[in-house]
Amino acid sequence: MNNDLNKFFYPKSIAVIGASSKPGTLGYELLGNLIKFGYNGKLFPVNPKADAIHSIKSYKSLLEIKDEVDLVIIMLGKHLVLNAVDECKKKKVSAVIVITAGFKEVGDEGVTLEQDLIAKIRKYKMRLVGPNCMGIINTKSDVLMNGTFIKGTPVAGGIGFVSQSGALGASVLKIIEKYDIGFSQFLSIGNKADVSENDLIDYWKDNPDVNVITAYLESFSDSKQFLDVCKSVTKNKPVIAIKAAKTSAGMKAASSHTGALASADTVAETLFEQSGVIRVNTVDDMFNLAKAFDRAKLPLGKRVAVLTNAGGPAILTVDEAANCGLEIAELSKETQAKLREIVVPEASVQNPVDLLPPATAQVYGKATEIVLADKNVDAGILILGPPLMFDTVEITRYICDAANRNGKCAIVVVMSQDEIIAEVAKQMPVHPPLFNSAEKAAWAISEMYKYKQWKELPEGKVKKINVNTKGVRSIINKYKKGDCYLDFNDVYDILNHYKMPIIETRISKNVQQSIYDANKIGFPVVAKVFGRELVHKSDVGGVALNIQDEEDLINVESRIIAGLKEKEMDSKLEGFIIQPFAKIEEGVETILGAVKDSKAGHLLMFGLGGIFVEVFKDVKFKIAPLTDIDAKTIVHSIKSYEILKGVRGKKSVDLDFVEENIMKLSQLVTDFPEFIEIDLNPFVFSPSRSKSKILDARIRLVKK
Ligand code: ADP
Ligand code: MG
């Protein structure tokens, strides 16, 4: 990735092609914003018809400018854009933002125009932001660039924000004015013809001006790249994202259990989870959380203290904290004694500490100091209830002061009083995150704690085992081009080539041979229908378990054949699958599978198996190839993990073996992407690996 975006964010000079002297036009507003915000570099409006715009000299063309130009912002009619790009080339400009709309987003004609634009950009080795975007902001004091046509003034801070939607970018500026949220850099990427969210996130990884990255996305430019980029960035700084339009056409035609369990949103969800990106649902949540990350340290652990002057909000906060996986810190005797000395007698000095309404600024400040100093406290939520007779700004300042001095993770909540928040922020440039909702503060701390755990998680390695890829290749070679399920005997061989424990299986052509096979295996056995088109065997009454002897077997198979005849499916029967009857009770029935998404590649799935798979949907996905840490995480994150570990006196299954098999399947689909769906269901895991067996498996092959 050519990722030097410095010319965009730190330009020494900017030319605005299409700057206009007509108030109300975008060309007028954008140039006005650059001037108003106090841009530190040189500004060159370009307009063939104007001599001066906003009282600064205007140029007839880009080439008329004698100075070097670092960044060009183009706001012309769409048919003039390509010419302007040619001029940029002549002027040796390498960074271009096209604000103009009317490209890919309007369909056919626009698509072609955008392709022509990209072709030029590539040929000229330029970088392009847009088209159809709102521009760029850098609030750093030595840059002060507001190259957008948005109304309102951005506040400086440590948040980087990349937005795919222009309209959202505008409403965001309103939100941040209200909530004391500070941006360092903002980029609206529009149609993402060249510069994408991945470029930006990667660029901000090592940018010291950006402490936390936020993104509003409608689509992923390149899901694989998103995963790789974010995986490394999130170990460095938090990335918070909203992904709108939760749909993916990627896996529509899936017919396996794994495919059916992957919903339209699974790919996005998996991408976020696996890359450590924090996903939120609303713009409010995104910026509140970003503010918390920007202004507070990460919590040391999950024990929170709540300080308040109103009981109700404290109870809600404690509930929410517990809901989000936090613990309510137990304050030490010492802390409680110290608090007792300063509070009114009716106050509660246990967590949540309730100072009661009479608490003054001094008491609040002192109490904050005492509570945060407690070794049992990892983070604090300091709540100021609805307005009272005291000076709320003063109280808030005392709390903020104490929190600043302590330095631990703390969020100060001024309930439902945004004007107080704004005032405190103005008076105290350095302050802890100020929230207007205590529950949101609890949620934010829990997200910060989760992020800390993610950061501490080792990177993980994709571990490969020795397998017989040639064996698998020769099986694939037997099949014609097209889309089909593999024969069970081939599935059996493939799993053996990848050292996955498929249960001993014999395929018989007729009842006579079944008897022979069953005796070889040893009763009790299981008999199942065998046939390329009989993939869902139980559905056609084609599975018989616990067959005790030859007579039983003969009866069962003739019953199955009769059943198929009734459904006029007997012609599809090619034989019988004979297996030992496995005692499932000794292990846990799981499902391990894979399904291919057209964009993200293979998703691996693991979870609770058996007949209730699609009822409980207790499964998790990861994108292949999985690292050992991914495999561990997937096992730990299903609800039934407790069942795997053993409940009610049952021993834990061999969890290492579970993880190993997840990685083997990951290796299989990575080596053979033409396997578009795989179900290993049930995969019974037992305390001993020798007794852990795959009882059924399907592989769907698409051969081009
Ligand atoms: P299908 O999924 O095509 O209907 P399966 O082979 O998965 O058929 O069999 C259905 C169910 O029968 C399995 O989910 C499992 O509970 C049970 N079963 C299958 N094979 C065995 C076996 N060898 N030993 C014990 N139980 C089995
Ligand atoms: Mg099955």
Coordinates of C-alpha atoms in Angstrom, one line a residue, residues 28-565:
Y28 CA -17.5 29.7 -1.8
E29 CA -18.1 27.9 1.5
L30 CA -15.1 25.6 1.3
L31 CA -12.7 28.4 0.6
G32 CA -14.3 30.5 3.3
N33 CA -13.9 27.6 5.8
L34 CA -10.2 27.3 5.0
I35 CA -9.7 31.0 5.6
K36 CA -11.9 31.2 8.7
F37 CA -10.3 28.3 10.4
G38 CA -6.9 30.0 9.9
Y39 CA -5.1 27.7 7.5
N40 CA -1.4 28.1 8.0
G41 CA -0.2 27.4 4.5
K42 CA -0.6 29.2 1.2
L43 CA -4.1 29.3 -0.4
F44 CA -4.7 29.6 -4.1
P45 CA -8.3 29.9 -5.3
V46 CA -8.6 28.9 -9.0
N47 CA -11.5 30.3 -11.1
P48 CA -11.1 31.5 -14.7
K49 CA -13.7 34.3 -14.1
A50 CA -12.5 35.8 -10.8
D51 CA -9.7 38.0 -9.8
A52 CA -10.2 37.7 -6.0
I53 CA -12.4 35.5 -3.8
H54 CA -12.9 36.1 -0.1
S55 CA -10.5 39.0 -0.7
I56 CA -7.6 36.8 -1.7
K57 CA -6.0 36.7 -5.1
S58 CA -7.6 34.2 -7.5
Y59 CA -5.9 32.4 -10.4
K60 CA -7.3 31.8 -13.8
S61 CA -5.7 28.3 -13.9
L62 CA -3.6 26.0 -11.8
L63 CA -0.7 26.5 -14.1
E64 CA -0.7 30.2 -13.5
I65 CA 0.4 29.6 -9.9
K66 CA 4.1 30.1 -9.5
D67 CA 4.5 28.4 -6.1
E68 CA 4.5 24.7 -5.5
V69 CA 1.1 23.3 -4.8
D70 CA 0.8 20.3 -2.3
L71 CA -2.9 19.6 -2.4
V72 CA -5.6 20.4 -4.9
I73 CA -9.3 20.4 -4.1
I74 CA -11.5 20.1 -7.1
M75 CA -15.1 21.4 -7.0
L76 CA -15.9 21.7 -10.7
G77 CA -18.8 20.3 -12.7
K78 CA -18.2 16.6 -13.2
H79 CA -17.2 16.9 -16.9
L80 CA -14.4 19.3 -16.1
V81 CA -12.8 17.1 -13.5
L82 CA -10.7 15.0 -15.8
N83 CA -9.1 18.1 -17.4
A84 CA -8.4 19.5 -14.0
V85 CA -6.6 16.3 -13.1
D86 CA -4.4 16.6 -16.3
E87 CA -3.5 20.1 -15.1
C88 CA -2.6 18.7 -11.7
K89 CA -0.2 16.4 -13.5
K90 CA 1.4 19.3 -15.3
K91 CA 1.8 21.2 -12.1
K92 CA 3.4 18.1 -10.5
V93 CA 0.6 17.8 -7.9
S94 CA 0.4 14.3 -6.3
A95 CA -2.6 14.8 -3.9
V96 CA -6.1 15.5 -5.2
I97 CA -9.4 15.7 -3.5
V98 CA -12.5 15.6 -5.8
I99 CA -15.5 17.0 -4.0
T100 CA -17.7 16.8 -7.2
A101 CA -20.5 14.3 -7.2
G102 CA -22.1 12.5 -10.1
F103 CA -19.8 9.6 -10.4
K104 CA -20.2 5.9 -9.5
E105 CA -23.1 6.8 -7.1
V106 CA -25.4 7.8 -10.0
G107 CA -25.0 4.6 -12.1
D108 CA -23.9 3.9 -15.7
E109 CA -22.5 7.1 -17.1
G110 CA -21.0 8.0 -13.7
V111 CA -19.4 4.6 -13.4
T112 CA -17.5 5.1 -16.7
L113 CA -16.5 8.6 -15.7
E114 CA -15.1 7.3 -12.4
Q115 CA -13.2 4.5 -14.2
D116 CA -11.6 7.2 -16.4
L117 CA -10.7 9.2 -13.4
I118 CA -9.1 6.3 -11.6
A119 CA -7.2 5.3 -14.8
K120 CA -5.7 8.8 -14.9
I121 CA -4.8 8.9 -11.2
R122 CA -3.0 5.5 -11.6
K123 CA -1.2 6.6 -14.7
Y124 CA -0.1 9.9 -13.1
K125 CA 0.8 8.1 -9.9
M126 CA -1.3 10.5 -7.8
R127 CA -3.5 9.8 -4.8
L128 CA -7.1 10.7 -5.0
V129 CA -9.7 11.3 -2.3
G130 CA -13.3 11.0 -3.4
P131 CA -15.1 11.8 -5.7
N132 CA -18.4 12.7 -4.1
C133 CA -16.9 13.6 -0.8
M134 CA -16.9 16.5 1.7
G135 CA -13.2 17.2 2.1
I136 CA -10.7 17.1 4.8
I137 CA -9.9 18.6 8.2
N138 CA -6.7 18.9 10.3
T139 CA -7.1 20.8 13.6
K140 CA -3.5 20.7 14.6
S141 CA -2.4 24.2 15.5
D142 CA 0.4 24.4 12.9
V143 CA -2.0 23.3 10.1
L144 CA -5.5 24.5 11.0
M145 CA -7.1 23.2 7.8
N146 CA -10.8 23.0 7.4
G147 CA -11.1 22.0 3.8
T148 CA -14.8 21.1 3.9
F149 CA -17.9 23.0 3.1
I150 CA -19.5 21.9 6.4
K151 CA -21.1 24.6 8.6
G152 CA -19.7 24.8 12.1
T153 CA -16.2 24.8 13.6
P154 CA -14.4 21.6 14.4
V155 CA -12.9 21.3 17.9
A156 CA -9.4 20.1 18.3
G157 CA -8.7 16.8 20.0
G158 CA -7.2 13.4 19.4
I159 CA -9.9 11.7 17.3
G160 CA -9.3 10.7 13.7
F161 CA -12.5 10.2 11.8
V162 CA -13.0 8.7 8.4
S163 CA -16.5 8.8 6.9
Q164 CA -17.9 7.2 3.8
S165 CA -21.1 9.2 4.0
G166 CA -20.9 12.9 3.4
A167 CA -24.2 13.7 5.0
L168 CA -23.2 11.9 8.1
G169 CA -20.0 13.9 8.3
A170 CA -22.0 17.1 8.4
S171 CA -24.3 16.1 11.2
V172 CA -21.4 14.8 13.1
L173 CA -19.9 18.2 13.4
K174 CA -23.1 19.3 15.1
I175 CA -22.9 16.4 17.5
I176 CA -19.3 17.0 18.4
E177 CA -19.9 20.7 19.2
K178 CA -22.5 19.5 21.7
Y179 CA -20.6 16.7 23.3
D180 CA -17.1 18.1 23.8
I181 CA -15.5 15.8 21.3
G182 CA -12.2 16.8 19.7
F183 CA -11.1 15.9 16.3
S184 CA -7.5 15.9 15.1
Q185 CA -8.1 14.7 11.5
F186 CA -11.2 14.1 9.5
L187 CA -11.5 12.7 6.0
S188 CA -14.6 12.1 3.9
I189 CA -13.7 9.4 1.4
G190 CA -16.9 9.5 -0.6
N191 CA -16.8 6.9 -3.4
K192 CA -13.4 5.6 -2.3
A193 CA -12.2 5.5 -5.9
D194 CA -8.6 5.4 -4.6
V195 CA -8.0 6.3 -1.0
S196 CA -10.0 3.9 1.2
E197 CA -10.7 3.4 4.8
N198 CA -7.9 0.9 4.9
D199 CA -5.4 3.5 3.7
L200 CA -6.6 6.0 6.3
I201 CA -6.6 3.5 9.2
D202 CA -3.1 2.3 8.3
Y203 CA -1.9 5.9 7.9
W204 CA -3.2 6.9 11.3
K205 CA -1.5 3.9 13.0
D206 CA 1.7 5.7 13.6
N207 CA 0.4 9.3 13.4
P208 CA 1.1 10.9 16.8
D209 CA -1.8 13.4 16.4
V210 CA -4.4 10.7 16.3
N211 CA -5.1 8.8 19.6
V212 CA -8.2 7.0 18.5
I213 CA -9.6 6.2 15.1
T214 CA -13.3 6.3 14.3
A215 CA -14.9 5.2 11.0
Y216 CA -18.4 5.3 9.5
L217 CA -18.6 2.7 6.8
E218 CA -21.2 1.6 4.3
S219 CA -19.1 -1.0 2.7
F220 CA -15.7 -2.6 3.0
S221 CA -13.3 -1.6 0.1
D222 CA -11.4 -4.8 0.6
S223 CA -12.4 -7.0 3.5
K224 CA -9.2 -9.0 3.7
Q225 CA -7.1 -5.9 3.7
F226 CA -9.4 -4.4 6.4
L227 CA -8.7 -7.4 8.5
D228 CA -4.9 -7.3 8.1
V229 CA -4.7 -3.5 8.5
C230 CA -7.0 -3.3 11.6
K231 CA -5.4 -6.3 13.3
S232 CA -2.2 -4.5 13.5
V233 CA -3.5 -1.0 14.1
T234 CA -5.8 -2.0 17.0
K235 CA -2.8 -3.4 18.9
N236 CA -1.5 0.2 18.7
K237 CA -4.6 2.4 19.1
P238 CA -8.4 1.8 19.3
V239 CA -10.5 1.7 16.2
I240 CA -14.2 2.3 16.6
A241 CA -16.6 1.8 13.7
I242 CA -20.2 1.9 12.6
K243 CA -21.1 -0.2 9.6
A244 CA -24.4 0.8 8.1
A245 CA -26.4 -1.2 5.7
K246 CA -26.0 -4.6 7.3
T247 CA -26.3 -6.8 4.2
S248 CA -24.1 -9.0 2.2
A249 CA -25.1 -10.9 -0.8
G250 CA -22.0 -13.1 -0.4
M251 CA -23.5 -16.3 0.8
K252 CA -27.0 -16.3 -0.5
A253 CA -27.0 -19.7 -2.1
A254 CA -25.5 -21.6 0.8
S255 CA -27.1 -25.0 1.5
S256 CA -25.0 -26.3 4.4
H257 CA -25.7 -25.8 8.1
T258 CA -22.7 -23.5 8.3
G259 CA -24.0 -21.4 5.4
A260 CA -27.5 -21.2 6.9
L261 CA -26.1 -20.0 10.2
A262 CA -24.1 -17.3 8.6
S263 CA -26.4 -14.3 8.5
A264 CA -26.2 -11.3 6.2
D265 CA -24.3 -9.5 8.9
T266 CA -21.9 -12.3 9.9
V267 CA -19.1 -11.1 7.6
A268 CA -19.0 -7.6 9.0
E269 CA -19.4 -8.8 12.6
T270 CA -16.6 -11.3 12.1
L271 CA -14.3 -8.8 10.4
F272 CA -14.7 -6.4 13.3
E273 CA -14.3 -9.0 16.0
Q274 CA -11.3 -10.7 14.5
S275 CA -9.5 -7.4 13.9
G276 CA -10.2 -5.9 17.3
V277 CA -12.3 -3.1 15.9
I278 CA -15.0 -2.0 18.3
R279 CA -18.3 -1.9 16.6
V280 CA -21.0 0.5 17.7
N281 CA -24.5 1.1 16.5
T282 CA -24.9 4.9 16.7
V283 CA -22.9 8.0 16.0
D284 CA -23.5 9.0 19.7
D285 CA -21.9 5.8 21.0
M286 CA -19.0 6.1 18.6
F287 CA -18.0 9.6 19.7
N288 CA -18.7 9.1 23.3
L289 CA -16.5 6.1 23.3
A290 CA -13.8 7.8 21.2
K291 CA -13.9 10.7 23.7
A292 CA -13.4 8.3 26.6
F293 CA -10.4 6.6 24.8
D294 CA -9.0 10.0 23.9
R295 CA -9.2 11.6 27.3
A296 CA -8.8 8.7 29.8
K297 CA -6.2 6.0 30.3
L298 CA -7.3 2.4 29.9
P299 CA -8.8 0.9 33.0
L300 CA -6.3 -1.2 35.0
G301 CA -8.9 -3.9 35.4
K302 CA -12.6 -4.4 35.6
R303 CA -13.4 -3.1 39.2
V304 CA -15.3 0.2 39.0
A305 CA -16.2 2.6 41.7
V306 CA -19.3 4.7 41.4
L307 CA -19.5 8.1 43.2
T308 CA -22.8 10.0 43.2
N309 CA -25.1 12.4 44.9
A310 CA -28.2 10.7 43.7
G311 CA -29.2 7.1 44.5
G312 CA -31.3 6.2 41.4
P313 CA -28.6 6.9 38.7
A314 CA -26.1 5.0 40.8
I315 CA -28.2 1.9 40.9
L316 CA -28.7 2.0 37.1
T317 CA -25.0 2.5 36.6
V318 CA -24.1 -0.4 38.8
D319 CA -26.6 -2.6 36.9
E320 CA -25.3 -1.5 33.5
A321 CA -21.7 -2.0 34.7
A322 CA -22.5 -5.6 35.8
N323 CA -24.4 -6.2 32.5
C324 CA -21.3 -5.1 30.6
G325 CA -19.0 -7.5 32.4
L326 CA -17.5 -5.0 34.9
E327 CA -17.3 -5.6 38.7
I328 CA -18.3 -3.3 41.4
A329 CA -15.1 -2.6 43.4
E330 CA -15.1 -3.3 47.1
L331 CA -13.7 -0.2 48.8
S332 CA -11.1 -0.9 51.5
K333 CA -11.9 -0.2 55.1
E334 CA -9.3 2.6 55.0
T335 CA -11.1 4.3 52.1
Q336 CA -14.5 4.0 53.8
A337 CA -13.1 5.5 57.0
K338 CA -11.5 8.4 55.1
L339 CA -14.8 9.0 53.3
R340 CA -16.7 8.9 56.6
E341 CA -14.7 11.8 57.9
I342 CA -15.9 14.1 55.1
V343 CA -19.4 13.1 54.3
V344 CA -22.7 13.8 56.0
P345 CA -23.8 11.1 58.4
E346 CA -26.6 9.7 56.2
A347 CA -24.2 9.2 53.2
S348 CA -23.2 5.8 52.1
V349 CA -19.5 5.2 52.0
Q350 CA -19.7 1.8 50.3
N351 CA -19.6 1.4 46.6
P352 CA -21.7 3.0 45.1
V353 CA -20.7 5.9 47.3
D354 CA -23.6 8.3 47.7
L355 CA -22.6 11.7 49.0
L356 CA -26.2 12.8 49.0
P357 CA -27.4 16.2 47.5
P358 CA -25.8 18.4 50.1
A359 CA -22.3 17.5 48.9
T360 CA -20.2 20.6 48.1
A361 CA -17.5 21.0 45.5
Q362 CA -14.8 20.4 48.1
V363 CA -16.5 17.3 49.4
Y364 CA -16.9 16.0 45.9
G365 CA -13.3 16.7 45.0
K366 CA -12.0 15.1 48.2
A367 CA -14.2 12.0 47.8
T368 CA -13.1 11.6 44.2
E369 CA -9.5 11.7 45.3
I370 CA -10.1 9.1 48.1
V371 CA -12.1 6.7 46.0
L372 CA -9.8 6.7 43.0
A373 CA -6.8 6.2 45.3
D374 CA -8.1 2.9 46.5
K375 CA -6.1 -0.1 45.3
N376 CA -9.2 -2.0 44.8
V377 CA -10.5 0.5 42.2
D378 CA -9.5 0.2 38.6
A379 CA -11.7 2.9 37.2
G380 CA -14.2 5.4 38.4
I381 CA -17.6 6.8 37.3
L382 CA -18.1 10.1 39.0
I383 CA -21.7 11.2 38.7
L384 CA -23.2 14.5 39.4
G385 CA -27.0 14.3 39.6
P386 CA -29.6 16.8 38.4
P387 CA -28.9 20.5 39.1
L388 CA -29.0 21.6 42.7
M389 CA -28.5 24.9 44.6
F390 CA -24.7 24.6 44.2
D391 CA -22.6 25.8 41.3
T392 CA -22.5 22.7 39.1
V393 CA -19.6 24.0 37.0
E394 CA -17.6 24.4 40.2
I395 CA -18.4 20.9 41.5
T396 CA -17.6 19.4 38.1
R397 CA -14.3 21.2 38.1
Y398 CA -13.3 19.9 41.5
I399 CA -14.2 16.4 40.4
C400 CA -12.2 16.8 37.2
D401 CA -9.2 18.2 39.1
A402 CA -9.1 15.3 41.5
A403 CA -9.5 12.8 38.6
N404 CA -6.7 14.5 36.6
R405 CA -4.4 14.4 39.5
N406 CA -5.0 10.7 40.1
G407 CA -4.6 9.7 36.5
K408 CA -6.6 6.4 36.7
C409 CA -9.4 5.8 34.2
A410 CA -12.3 7.9 35.2
I411 CA -15.4 9.3 33.5
V412 CA -17.2 12.3 34.9
V413 CA -20.9 12.3 34.4
V414 CA -22.9 15.5 34.5
M415 CA -26.4 14.2 34.1
S416 CA -28.5 15.8 31.4
Q417 CA -26.7 19.1 31.4
D418 CA -24.8 19.6 28.2
E419 CA -24.3 23.3 28.8
I420 CA -22.3 22.5 32.0
I421 CA -20.2 20.0 30.0
A422 CA -19.5 22.7 27.4
E423 CA -18.6 25.3 30.0
V424 CA -16.3 23.0 32.0
A425 CA -14.6 21.9 28.8
K426 CA -14.0 25.6 27.9
Q427 CA -12.6 26.4 31.3
M428 CA -10.5 23.3 31.7
P429 CA -8.8 22.3 28.4
V430 CA -7.4 19.2 30.1
H431 CA -10.2 17.2 31.7
P432 CA -11.4 13.6 32.0
P433 CA -14.1 12.5 29.5
L434 CA -17.4 14.3 30.3
F435 CA -20.5 12.3 29.7
N436 CA -24.2 13.2 30.1
S437 CA -25.3 9.6 30.9
A438 CA -24.0 7.4 33.6
E439 CA -25.0 4.2 32.0
K440 CA -23.0 5.2 28.9
A441 CA -20.0 5.8 31.1
A442 CA -20.3 2.3 32.5
W443 CA -20.6 0.9 29.0
A444 CA -17.6 2.9 27.8
I445 CA -15.4 1.7 30.6
S446 CA -16.4 -1.9 29.8
E447 CA -15.4 -1.4 26.1
M448 CA -12.1 0.1 27.2
Y449 CA -11.5 -2.8 29.5
K450 CA -12.3 -5.3 26.6
Y451 CA -9.9 -3.3 24.4
K452 CA -7.2 -3.5 27.0
Q453 CA -7.6 -7.3 27.0
W454 CA -7.5 -7.4 23.2
K455 CA -4.3 -5.4 23.2
E456 CA -2.7 -7.8 25.7
L457 CA -3.7 -10.8 23.6
P458 CA -0.7 -12.3 21.8
E459 CA -0.6 -11.9 18.0
G460 CA -1.1 -15.6 17.2
K461 CA 0.4 -17.7 14.5
V462 CA -1.1 -19.6 11.6
K463 CA 0.3 -23.1 12.4
K464 CA 0.5 -25.6 9.6
I465 CA 0.6 -29.3 9.9
N466 CA 1.9 -31.8 7.5
V467 CA -0.9 -32.9 5.2
N468 CA -1.4 -34.7 2.0
T469 CA -2.4 -32.0 -0.4
K470 CA -1.6 -34.1 -3.4
G471 CA -4.2 -36.7 -2.3
V472 CA -6.8 -34.0 -2.0
R473 CA -5.9 -32.6 -5.4
S474 CA -6.3 -35.9 -7.1
I475 CA -9.8 -36.3 -5.6
I476 CA -10.8 -32.9 -6.9
N477 CA -9.4 -33.9 -10.3
K478 CA -11.9 -36.7 -10.5
Y479 CA -14.8 -34.3 -10.5
K480 CA -16.2 -32.5 -13.5
K481 CA -16.5 -28.7 -13.7
G482 CA -19.5 -27.3 -11.8
D483 CA -21.1 -27.3 -8.4
C484 CA -21.6 -30.5 -6.4
Y485 CA -21.3 -32.3 -3.1
L486 CA -18.4 -34.8 -2.9
D487 CA -19.2 -38.4 -2.5
F488 CA -18.9 -39.5 1.1
N489 CA -15.9 -41.8 0.4
D490 CA -14.0 -38.8 -1.0
V491 CA -15.0 -36.7 2.0
Y492 CA -13.7 -39.5 4.1
D493 CA -10.3 -39.6 2.3
I494 CA -9.9 -35.8 2.3
L495 CA -10.4 -35.6 6.1
N496 CA -7.9 -38.4 6.5
H497 CA -5.4 -36.6 4.3
Y498 CA -5.8 -33.6 6.7
K499 CA -5.5 -35.8 9.8
M500 CA -9.0 -35.1 10.9
P501 CA -10.6 -37.9 12.9
I502 CA -13.5 -39.1 10.7
I503 CA -15.1 -42.3 12.2
E504 CA -14.2 -45.6 10.6
T505 CA -16.5 -45.9 7.5
R506 CA -17.2 -48.5 5.0
I507 CA -19.3 -48.1 1.9
S508 CA -21.3 -51.1 0.7
K509 CA -23.0 -51.5 -2.6
N510 CA -25.8 -53.7 -1.3
V511 CA -27.3 -55.4 1.7
Q512 CA -25.0 -58.4 1.3
Q513 CA -21.9 -56.3 1.5
S514 CA -23.4 -54.2 4.3
I515 CA -23.5 -57.4 6.4
Y516 CA -19.9 -58.2 5.6
D517 CA -18.8 -54.6 6.5
A518 CA -20.8 -54.5 9.7
N519 CA -19.1 -57.7 10.8
K520 CA -15.7 -56.3 9.9
I521 CA -16.5 -53.1 12.0
G522 CA -18.3 -55.0 14.7
F523 CA -21.8 -54.5 16.0
P524 CA -23.5 -52.3 17.1
V525 CA -23.3 -50.3 13.8
V526 CA -24.9 -47.4 12.1
A527 CA -26.3 -47.6 8.5
K528 CA -26.9 -44.5 6.4
V529 CA -27.9 -44.0 2.8
F530 CA -25.0 -43.3 0.4
G531 CA -25.6 -41.3 -2.8
R532 CA -24.4 -38.1 -4.4
E533 CA -27.8 -36.6 -4.2
L534 CA -28.6 -37.9 -0.8
V535 CA -26.7 -35.4 1.1
H536 CA -29.2 -34.7 3.9
K537 CA -29.6 -38.3 5.0
S538 CA -31.9 -38.0 8.0
D539 CA -34.3 -35.9 5.9
V540 CA -35.1 -39.0 3.7
G541 CA -35.2 -41.4 6.6
G542 CA -31.8 -42.6 5.7
V543 CA -30.0 -42.9 9.0
A544 CA -30.4 -45.9 11.4
L545 CA -28.5 -46.0 14.6
N546 CA -27.5 -48.7 17.1
I547 CA -28.1 -51.7 14.8
Q548 CA -27.4 -54.8 17.0
D549 CA -27.0 -57.7 14.6
E550 CA -27.3 -59.0 11.0
E551 CA -31.0 -59.5 11.2
D552 CA -31.6 -56.0 12.5
L553 CA -29.4 -54.6 9.7
I554 CA -31.3 -56.5 6.9
N555 CA -34.6 -55.1 8.3
V556 CA -33.3 -51.6 8.6
E557 CA -31.9 -51.4 5.2
S558 CA -35.0 -52.8 3.5
R559 CA -37.1 -50.3 5.5
I560 CA -34.9 -47.5 4.2
I561 CA -35.1 -48.7 0.6
A562 CA -38.9 -49.0 0.9
G563 CA -39.0 -45.4 2.4
L564 CA -37.0 -44.1 -0.6
K565 CA -39.3 -45.9 -3.1

